[in-house]
Coordinates of C-alpha atoms and ligand atoms in Angstrom, one line a residue:
M257 CA 25.4 16.6 -1.1
N258 CA 25.2 20.0 -2.9
T259 CA 26.2 18.7 -6.4
I260 CA 23.7 15.9 -6.0
I261 CA 20.8 18.2 -5.1
D262 CA 21.8 20.6 -7.9
F263 CA 21.6 17.6 -10.3
I264 CA 18.1 16.8 -9.1
H265 CA 17.0 20.4 -9.6
T266 CA 18.5 20.5 -13.1
N267 CA 16.8 17.3 -14.2
R268 CA 13.3 18.0 -12.9
D269 CA 11.7 18.1 -16.3
R270 CA 13.5 15.0 -17.6
Y271 CA 12.2 13.1 -14.6
I272 CA 8.6 13.9 -15.5
D273 CA 9.1 12.8 -19.1
E274 CA 10.6 9.5 -18.0
L275 CA 7.9 8.9 -15.4
K276 CA 5.3 9.4 -18.1
A277 CA 6.8 6.6 -20.1
Y278 CA 6.8 4.3 -17.0
L279 CA 3.2 5.2 -16.2
A280 CA 2.2 4.4 -19.8
I281 CA 2.6 0.7 -19.2
P282 CA -0.7 -0.8 -18.0
S283 CA 0.8 -3.2 -15.5
I284 CA -2.5 -4.3 -14.0
S285 CA -1.8 -7.4 -12.0
A286 CA -5.4 -8.3 -11.2
L287 CA -6.4 -8.8 -14.9
P288 CA -5.0 -11.8 -16.8
E289 CA -5.4 -10.0 -20.1
H290 CA -2.6 -7.6 -18.9
A291 CA -0.1 -10.3 -18.2
A292 CA 2.1 -9.3 -21.1
D293 CA 2.0 -5.6 -20.0
V294 CA 3.0 -6.6 -16.5
R295 CA 6.0 -8.4 -17.9
R296 CA 6.9 -5.5 -20.2
C297 CA 6.7 -3.3 -17.1
A298 CA 9.1 -5.5 -15.2
E299 CA 11.5 -5.3 -18.1
W300 CA 11.2 -1.6 -18.4
T301 CA 11.8 -1.3 -14.6
A302 CA 14.9 -3.5 -15.0
E303 CA 16.2 -1.4 -17.9
E304 CA 15.7 1.7 -15.9
M305 CA 17.6 0.2 -13.0
R306 CA 20.5 -0.6 -15.3
R307 CA 20.4 3.0 -16.7
V308 CA 20.7 4.6 -13.3
G309 CA 23.7 2.5 -12.6
L310 CA 22.6 -0.5 -10.5
D311 CA 24.5 -3.8 -10.8
H312 CA 23.3 -7.3 -11.4
V313 CA 19.8 -6.2 -12.4
Q314 CA 17.7 -9.3 -13.1
L315 CA 14.2 -10.6 -13.4
Y316 CA 13.4 -13.5 -11.2
E317 CA 10.6 -15.7 -12.5
T318 CA 7.9 -16.8 -10.1
P319 CA 4.7 -18.7 -10.4
G320 CA 3.1 -15.3 -10.8
N321 CA 4.8 -12.1 -12.0
P322 CA 8.5 -11.5 -12.2
I323 CA 10.4 -9.9 -9.3
V324 CA 12.9 -7.4 -10.4
C325 CA 16.1 -7.2 -8.3
G326 CA 19.3 -5.1 -8.5
E327 CA 22.0 -3.9 -6.2
W328 CA 24.9 -1.6 -5.5
L329 CA 27.2 -3.1 -2.9
K330 CA 30.4 -1.0 -3.1
A331 CA 30.1 1.0 0.1
E332 CA 32.3 -1.2 2.2
G333 CA 31.4 -1.1 5.9
A334 CA 28.3 1.1 5.3
P335 CA 24.8 0.0 6.1
T336 CA 22.7 -1.9 3.6
I337 CA 19.3 -0.7 2.6
L338 CA 16.8 -3.2 1.2
F339 CA 14.5 -1.1 -0.9
Y340 CA 11.1 -2.6 -1.7
G341 CA 8.4 -1.4 -4.0
H342 CA 5.9 -2.6 -6.6
Y343 CA 5.5 -2.0 -10.3
D344 CA 2.0 -3.4 -10.6
V345 CA -1.1 -1.3 -10.5
Q346 CA -4.8 -1.6 -9.7
P347 CA -7.4 -1.9 -12.4
V348 CA -8.9 1.3 -13.8
D349 CA -12.6 0.7 -13.7
P350 CA -14.9 2.7 -13.7
I351 CA -13.0 4.0 -16.7
E352 CA -15.7 6.5 -17.6
L353 CA -14.9 8.5 -14.5
W354 CA -11.3 9.3 -15.6
E355 CA -10.8 12.8 -16.8
S356 CA -7.8 11.7 -18.9
P357 CA -6.8 8.2 -20.0
P358 CA -5.3 6.3 -17.1
F359 CA -2.2 5.2 -19.1
E360 CA -1.5 8.5 -20.9
A361 CA -0.1 10.5 -18.0
M362 CA -1.0 14.1 -18.0
V363 CA 0.2 17.0 -15.9
R364 CA -2.5 19.3 -14.6
S365 CA -2.0 22.0 -11.9
G366 CA 1.2 20.5 -10.7
E367 CA 0.0 17.0 -10.5
I368 CA 0.6 14.0 -12.8
Y369 CA -2.5 12.0 -13.5
A370 CA -2.3 8.3 -14.3
R371 CA -2.9 4.9 -12.7
G372 CA 0.2 4.1 -10.6
A373 CA 1.3 7.7 -10.3
A374 CA 1.1 7.5 -6.5
D375 CA 0.7 3.7 -5.9
D376 CA 3.5 2.9 -6.5
K377 CA 5.4 3.6 -9.7
G378 CA 5.9 7.3 -8.9
Q379 CA 7.3 6.6 -5.5
V380 CA 9.6 3.8 -6.8
F381 CA 10.8 6.0 -9.6
M382 CA 11.6 8.7 -7.0
H383 CA 14.1 6.4 -5.4
L384 CA 15.6 5.3 -8.7
K385 CA 16.2 9.0 -9.6
A386 CA 17.8 9.7 -6.2
I387 CA 20.1 6.7 -6.7
E388 CA 20.9 8.0 -10.2
A389 CA 21.7 11.5 -8.9
H390 CA 24.3 10.0 -6.4
L391 CA 25.9 7.8 -8.9
R392 CA 26.0 10.4 -11.7
Q393 CA 27.6 13.0 -9.5
T394 CA 29.9 11.0 -7.2
S395 CA 30.1 7.6 -8.8
R396 CA 29.1 6.0 -5.5
L397 CA 26.4 5.7 -2.9
P398 CA 26.9 6.4 0.8
V399 CA 25.1 3.0 1.5
N400 CA 24.8 -0.4 0.0
M401 CA 21.6 -1.0 -1.8
K402 CA 19.6 -4.1 -2.6
I403 CA 16.4 -3.5 -4.5
I404 CA 13.4 -5.8 -4.8
L405 CA 10.4 -4.7 -6.8
E406 CA 7.4 -7.0 -7.2
G407 CA 4.5 -7.2 -9.6
E408 CA 1.9 -8.8 -7.4
E409 CA 1.5 -6.4 -4.5
E410 CA -2.0 -5.3 -5.6
V411 CA -3.1 -9.0 -5.6
G412 CA -1.7 -10.2 -2.4
S413 CA 2.0 -10.7 -3.0
E414 CA 1.5 -14.4 -3.4
S415 CA 5.0 -15.1 -4.8
L416 CA 7.0 -12.8 -2.6
D417 CA 7.0 -14.6 0.7
A418 CA 8.6 -17.7 -0.8
F419 CA 11.1 -15.6 -2.7
I420 CA 12.2 -13.9 0.5
R421 CA 12.3 -17.1 2.5
D422 CA 14.4 -18.8 -0.2
R423 CA 16.9 -16.0 -0.4
R424 CA 17.2 -15.1 3.3
D425 CA 21.0 -14.8 3.0
E426 CA 21.1 -12.8 -0.3
L427 CA 18.6 -10.3 1.1
S428 CA 20.5 -9.7 4.3
A429 CA 20.5 -5.9 5.1
D430 CA 20.3 -3.5 7.9
V431 CA 17.0 -1.8 7.2
V432 CA 14.1 -1.9 4.7
V433 CA 13.0 1.3 3.0
I434 CA 9.6 1.5 1.4
S435 CA 7.7 4.4 -0.2
D436 CA 4.2 3.1 -0.8
S437 CA 2.0 5.1 1.5
P438 CA 0.6 8.6 1.7
M439 CA 2.0 11.3 3.9
F440 CA -0.3 12.5 6.6
D441 CA -1.6 15.5 4.7
R442 CA -0.6 18.1 2.1
G443 CA 2.2 20.0 3.6
V444 CA 2.6 17.5 6.4
P445 CA 5.3 15.0 5.6
S446 CA 5.2 11.9 7.8
I447 CA 7.0 8.7 8.7
C448 CA 4.6 5.8 9.1
Y449 CA 5.2 3.3 11.9
G450 CA 2.2 1.0 11.7
L451 CA 0.0 -0.7 9.1
R452 CA -3.1 -2.8 9.3
G453 CA -3.2 -6.4 8.1
L454 CA -5.9 -8.0 6.0
T455 CA -7.9 -11.1 5.4
Y456 CA -10.2 -11.2 2.4
F457 CA -13.0 -13.6 1.4
Q458 CA -15.6 -14.3 -1.3
I459 CA -18.9 -15.5 -0.1
D460 CA -21.2 -17.4 -2.6
L461 CA -24.7 -18.2 -1.8
R462 CA -26.8 -20.4 -4.1
G463 CA -30.6 -20.7 -3.6
T464 CA -31.7 -22.6 -6.7
A465 CA -30.4 -24.3 -9.8
S466 CA -31.4 -21.3 -12.0
D467 CA -32.9 -17.8 -11.8
L468 CA -36.7 -18.1 -11.2
H469 CA -39.8 -16.1 -12.1
S470 CA -40.5 -14.2 -8.9
G471 CA -44.2 -14.5 -9.4
S472 CA -44.3 -18.2 -10.0
F473 CA -41.9 -19.1 -7.2
G474 CA -41.7 -16.0 -4.9
G475 CA -42.6 -17.1 -1.4
A476 CA -41.6 -20.8 -1.9
V477 CA -37.8 -20.5 -1.8
A478 CA -35.3 -18.3 -0.1
N479 CA -33.9 -15.4 -2.1
P480 CA -30.1 -15.6 -1.9
A481 CA -29.7 -11.8 -2.3
F482 CA -32.0 -11.3 0.7
V483 CA -30.2 -14.0 2.7
L484 CA -26.9 -12.4 1.9
S485 CA -28.1 -9.1 3.2
Q486 CA -29.3 -10.7 6.4
V487 CA -26.0 -12.5 6.9
L488 CA -23.9 -9.4 6.3
A489 CA -26.1 -7.5 8.6
Q490 CA -25.0 -9.8 11.4
M491 CA -21.3 -9.0 11.0
K492 CA -21.4 -5.6 12.8
D493 CA -23.6 -4.1 15.4
R494 CA -25.1 -0.6 15.2
G495 CA -22.2 0.8 17.1
G496 CA -19.8 -0.4 14.4
R497 CA -18.4 -3.3 16.4
V498 CA -17.6 -6.5 14.6
K499 CA -19.7 -9.4 15.9
V500 CA -17.5 -12.3 14.9
P501 CA -16.8 -14.1 18.2
G502 CA -13.2 -13.6 19.4
F503 CA -12.5 -11.0 16.8
Y504 CA -11.1 -8.5 19.3
D505 CA -9.3 -10.9 21.6
A506 CA -5.8 -10.2 20.3
V507 CA -6.3 -6.5 19.6
R508 CA -3.5 -4.6 21.3
P509 CA -5.2 -1.7 23.2
L510 CA -4.2 1.8 22.2
R511 CA -1.9 3.3 24.8
D512 CA -2.9 6.6 26.3
E513 CA 0.3 8.2 25.1
E514 CA -0.4 7.1 21.5
R515 CA -4.0 8.4 21.7
A516 CA -2.6 11.7 22.9
E517 CA -0.1 11.8 20.0
F518 CA -2.9 11.2 17.5
K519 CA -4.8 14.1 19.0
K520 CA -1.9 16.4 18.4
L521 CA -1.9 15.8 14.6
P522 CA -3.4 18.5 12.4
F523 CA -6.6 16.6 11.6
N524 CA -9.8 18.4 10.7
E525 CA -12.7 16.1 10.9
K526 CA -15.2 18.4 9.1
H527 CA -12.7 18.9 6.3
Y528 CA -12.1 15.2 6.1
R529 CA -15.8 14.5 5.9
T530 CA -16.6 17.0 3.3
E531 CA -13.6 16.0 1.1
L532 CA -15.0 12.4 1.2
G533 CA -18.5 13.6 0.3
A534 CA -19.9 11.7 3.3
P535 CA -23.2 13.0 4.8
K536 CA -21.9 11.8 8.2
L537 CA -18.9 9.8 9.4
F538 CA -19.5 6.4 10.9
G539 CA -17.2 4.1 12.9
E540 CA -16.7 2.2 16.1
R541 CA -18.2 3.9 19.1
D542 CA -15.7 5.5 21.6
Y543 CA -12.9 5.9 19.1
T544 CA -11.8 9.0 17.0
T545 CA -11.6 8.8 13.3
L546 CA -7.8 8.4 13.2
E547 CA -8.0 5.7 15.9
R548 CA -10.7 3.9 13.9
V549 CA -8.7 3.9 10.7
W550 CA -5.2 3.3 12.2
A551 CA -5.6 1.3 15.3
R552 CA -8.9 -0.6 15.2
P553 CA -9.8 -3.5 13.0
T554 CA -12.8 -3.4 10.7
F555 CA -15.1 -5.5 8.6
E556 CA -16.0 -4.2 5.2
V557 CA -18.1 -5.3 2.3
N558 CA -16.0 -4.7 -0.8
G559 CA -18.5 -5.7 -3.4
L560 CA -21.9 -7.3 -4.0
Q561 CA -23.4 -9.1 -6.9
S562 CA -26.8 -10.7 -7.4
G563 CA -29.8 -10.6 -9.7
F564 CA -30.9 -8.0 -12.1
T565 CA -28.8 -4.8 -12.1
G566 CA -29.6 -3.3 -15.5
D567 CA -31.9 -0.4 -16.3
G568 CA -35.6 -1.0 -15.9
A569 CA -37.2 -3.8 -13.9
K570 CA -37.1 -7.6 -14.1
T571 CA -39.2 -9.8 -11.9
V572 CA -36.7 -12.5 -10.9
I573 CA -35.4 -14.4 -8.0
P574 CA -31.6 -14.6 -8.5
A575 CA -30.1 -18.1 -8.2
T576 CA -27.0 -16.8 -6.6
A577 CA -25.6 -13.9 -4.5
T578 CA -21.9 -13.1 -4.0
A579 CA -20.1 -10.8 -1.7
K580 CA -16.5 -9.8 -1.4
V581 CA -15.7 -9.0 2.1
S582 CA -12.5 -8.2 4.0
M583 CA -11.3 -7.4 7.5
R584 CA -8.5 -5.0 8.2
L585 CA -6.5 -6.2 11.2
V586 CA -4.3 -4.5 13.8
P587 CA -1.5 -5.8 16.1
D588 CA -1.7 -8.6 17.4
Q589 CA -4.5 -10.1 15.4
E590 CA -3.4 -13.1 13.3
P591 CA -5.0 -13.4 9.8
D592 CA -5.3 -17.2 10.2
T593 CA -7.0 -17.0 13.5
I594 CA -9.4 -14.3 12.4
A595 CA -10.2 -16.2 9.2
K596 CA -11.1 -19.3 11.1
Q597 CA -13.3 -17.3 13.5
F598 CA -15.0 -15.6 10.6
E599 CA -15.7 -18.8 8.7
D600 CA -17.1 -20.5 11.8
Y601 CA -19.4 -17.5 12.5
L602 CA -20.5 -17.2 8.8
R603 CA -21.4 -20.9 8.7
K604 CA -23.4 -20.5 11.9
V605 CA -25.4 -17.4 10.8
T606 CA -26.1 -18.7 7.2
P607 CA -29.5 -20.5 7.0
K608 CA -29.8 -23.9 5.5
T609 CA -32.1 -22.5 2.7
V610 CA -29.0 -21.6 0.7
A611 CA -25.8 -23.4 -0.2
L612 CA -22.7 -21.5 1.1
T613 CA -19.3 -21.5 -0.4
I614 CA -16.5 -19.6 1.3
T615 CA -13.3 -18.8 -0.6
R616 CA -10.5 -17.3 1.3
M617 CA -8.4 -14.9 -0.7
H618 CA -5.2 -13.0 0.1
G619 CA -4.2 -11.3 3.3
G620 CA -1.3 -10.1 5.4
R621 CA -0.3 -9.5 8.9
P622 CA -0.5 -6.1 10.6
W623 CA 2.8 -4.4 11.5
M624 CA 4.1 -1.8 13.9
T625 CA 7.6 -0.6 14.7
E626 CA 9.2 1.5 17.4
F627 CA 10.0 4.8 16.0
D628 CA 13.0 5.5 18.2
N629 CA 15.2 3.2 16.1
P630 CA 18.1 5.0 14.5
Y631 CA 16.9 4.4 10.9
V632 CA 13.6 5.9 11.5
Q633 CA 15.3 8.9 13.1
A634 CA 17.7 9.1 10.1
A635 CA 14.6 9.1 7.8
A636 CA 13.0 11.9 9.8
R637 CA 16.1 14.0 9.3
A638 CA 16.1 13.2 5.6
V639 CA 12.5 14.3 5.3
E640 CA 13.2 17.5 7.1
R641 CA 16.1 18.2 4.7
G642 CA 14.0 17.3 1.6
F643 CA 10.8 19.0 2.6
G644 CA 12.1 21.8 4.8
Q645 CA 9.8 20.5 7.6
Q646 CA 9.9 18.0 10.3
P647 CA 7.8 14.9 9.7
V648 CA 5.0 13.7 12.0
F649 CA 4.8 10.1 12.9
N650 CA 1.6 8.3 11.8
R651 CA 0.0 5.0 11.4
E652 CA -1.9 4.0 8.3
G653 CA -5.0 1.9 7.7
G654 CA -3.7 0.3 4.5
S655 CA -1.6 -2.9 4.2
I656 CA 1.7 -3.8 2.8
P657 CA 1.9 -7.5 3.8
V658 CA 5.6 -7.9 3.0
V659 CA 6.6 -5.6 5.8
A660 CA 5.7 -8.2 8.4
T661 CA 7.6 -10.8 6.4
F662 CA 10.7 -8.6 6.4
Q663 CA 10.4 -8.3 10.1
E664 CA 9.8 -12.0 10.7
V665 CA 12.1 -13.7 8.2
L666 CA 14.9 -11.2 7.9
D667 CA 14.5 -9.6 11.3
L668 CA 14.6 -6.2 9.7
P669 CA 13.0 -2.9 10.7
S670 CA 11.3 -1.0 8.0
V671 CA 11.2 2.7 7.3
L672 CA 8.0 3.8 5.6
F673 CA 8.6 7.0 4.0
G674 CA 5.7 7.7 1.6
I675 CA 5.2 10.9 -0.3
G676 CA 1.7 10.3 -1.7
L677 CA -1.2 12.3 -0.5
P678 CA -4.3 10.8 1.1
D679 CA -6.5 12.4 -1.6
E680 CA -4.5 11.3 -4.6
N681 CA -7.1 8.6 -5.5
A682 CA -5.0 5.5 -5.2
H683 CA -7.2 2.5 -6.3
A684 CA -9.8 5.0 -7.7
P685 CA -10.4 7.0 -10.9
N686 CA -8.0 10.0 -11.5
E687 CA -5.1 8.8 -9.5
R688 CA -2.4 11.4 -9.4
L689 CA 0.8 12.5 -7.7
D690 CA 1.8 15.9 -6.6
L691 CA 4.9 16.9 -8.6
G692 CA 6.2 19.1 -5.8
N693 CA 6.2 16.2 -3.4
F694 CA 7.7 14.0 -6.1
H695 CA 10.6 16.4 -6.6
N696 CA 11.1 17.0 -2.8
G697 CA 10.8 13.2 -2.4
I698 CA 13.7 12.6 -4.8
I699 CA 15.8 15.1 -2.7
A700 CA 14.6 13.6 0.6
S701 CA 15.5 10.1 -0.8
A702 CA 19.0 11.3 -1.7
Y703 CA 19.4 12.7 1.8
L704 CA 18.0 9.4 3.3
Y705 CA 20.9 7.4 1.8
D706 CA 23.3 10.1 3.1
E707 CA 21.7 10.1 6.6
I708 CA 21.8 6.3 6.8
G709 CA 25.4 6.2 5.5
R710 CA 26.3 8.7 8.2
L711 CA 25.2 6.2 10.9
T712 CA 28.5 4.4 10.2
G713 CA 30.5 7.5 9.1
H714 CA 29.8 7.1 5.4
A715 CA 28.4 10.4 4.4
A716 CA 27.8 11.2 0.7
T717 CA 31.0 12.5 -1.0
A718 CA 33.4 14.0 1.4
E719 CA 34.5 16.4 -1.3
S720 CA 31.2 18.2 -1.6
G721 CA 30.8 18.7 2.1
G722 CA 27.8 17.8 4.2
G723 CA 25.3 20.0 2.3
Ligands
LIG960 N1 0.1 1.5 -1.2 C1 -0.9 0.5 -0.7 C2 -0.7 0.3 0.8 C3 -1.2 1.5 1.7 C4 -2.3 2.2 1.4 C5 -0.4 1.9 2.7 C6 -2.7 3.2 2.2 C7 -0.8 2.9 3.5 C8 -2.0 3.6 3.3 C9 -0.7 -0.8 -1.4 O1 -0.4 -0.7 -2.7 C10 -2.0 -1.5 -1.2 O2 -3.0 -1.1 -1.8 N2 -2.1 -2.6 -0.5 C11 -3.2 -3.5 -0.4 C12 -2.7 -4.8 0.1 C13 -3.7 -5.9 -0.1 C14 -3.9 -6.2 -1.5 C15 -3.1 -7.2 0.6 C16 -4.3 -2.9 0.5 O3 -4.0 -2.2 1.5 O4 -5.5 -3.1 0.2
LIG961 ZN1 -2.3 -0.2 -3.8

C-alpha cells in the first residue's frame, strides 16, 4: 500500500485542479434547461473513468438522464464492490447568497466551494482517484469493481430502479459502497448504518377562477392561502407529532441500546443550535435531537406559494395556493402506505370551499443495516487507516432511495462511508468540501479496497507489503 499512498500524496494538487473541472459542469437535474449540461457531465464522468483505467465504460440511456457504468473485474476470486454515486447536483438558487459563482470552484481556507463539491461529485471523484492510484502504481485492484453513477439522484432516481431490476445479473456483487453522506462531525469520521426514507407531495388549492379584489369579494369566498395554512396546521400537534392517522403504526421503536449509543456521540446541542442560527430547537416531544433526526419520521413543509409576494402591498384574494410537503420515513414505514394515509387525511381536513389537487412526487424507502457485517468492519478499519482515527457509527436523516433497492433487488449490504461535513451546505448556497477530508478520503478509499480484498486474502500488491 505504501507506493499507493505516496502516489496520492504526490498528486494532491492535481486532484484539486481536476475536481475543479468536474465541478464546473452545471449538472442540475431538476432544471430542464440544464439537460445538455447533465449529459456533458455524464460524458465527462465516463471519460474520467476511462482515464483512471476502468474497463467497458459506457453511458446507458434512460427515459431520464444517462447512467454511467464501468468496471474492473480482473481480481479473480476477490470480492466485488458495486460502487454507486451521482453526478447530478441541486439547483443553486438563491444565487445572490453565493460568495463565489457556484460553478467556478474556488479554494478558500482549505475548502473547495462549488455546487456538488460535497453532494456528490467530490465524493465520487475521491473514489475515482483512489482507483487511479491503485491502477497506476500496481496495475491492479485488490477487489473487483462495478461502478454505477446516476444523474437523477437529486430528483428521485426515477430511472434507476428499472435499470437495476433489468440488470440484476450484471450488477451482482458482494457489497455496495456509497460516499454520499456527511461524517458525524469535523474530526469525527463515521460509518452510516441507517437512512430515512421519503414521500413527497404537491398540494394545490383553488378558490376561484381568478385572483379577486379583496375589498369587493373579501368575506364572500374562502381564501386558499388561509385554507392552506389551516390544513397544514392540522398535520402536526404542538408537541411535534404528526397527526396523519396510522402514521406511526410501522415505526420501529428505538432500542434502548441504540439510544444509549446515540448519547455517547460527541454532540453538543447548544453548538448545533447556534450553528443553525435557530432561536430554539423544536422537535417531537420525548426524543433527543439526534433521535428526532435519525430515528423518527417527520412532516415538513418544503415550500409555499400564493398571492402577492412582491414589495409593497396589493389587496388581493389569491385564486390558488400551493404547498410542497414531504415526510421523512424510518424503518419499517412504507412510502406507499404513508402516502395513502396522508392523502386520505388531507382530503378529510380540506374544506369543500376550495378544489384540492394532490400530486405525489418522488420518494424512497428507509434503510438500516447491521453494522457487525464484515464489510462494515472492513470500512471502519479503512477509515481508521485513512483518517488516523476510529469512526463512530451513526444514522442519518437524509435519503438515498437506491440503497433500499440494492438490498431488496440484489440482496446486497451497503457501506456508507461519507466524508462530507454536516455544515458543508449541501443543497444550500456556498456548498463546499473540506480538502483535508477529501485527501484523507482518497487514502481511506484506497485502503477500503485493500481491506475488502483482504477478506478473501487479496491484499493490495504483495510486493509493497501491507502498509
Ligand atoms: N447526499 C444526499 C443524501 C444524504 C443527505 C444522506 C444527508 C445523508 C445525509 C442526497 O444527495 C440527497 O439529497 N438525497 C435526497 C433524496 C430525495 C431526492 C429522494 C434527500 O435526502 O432529500
Ligand atoms: Zn443531495
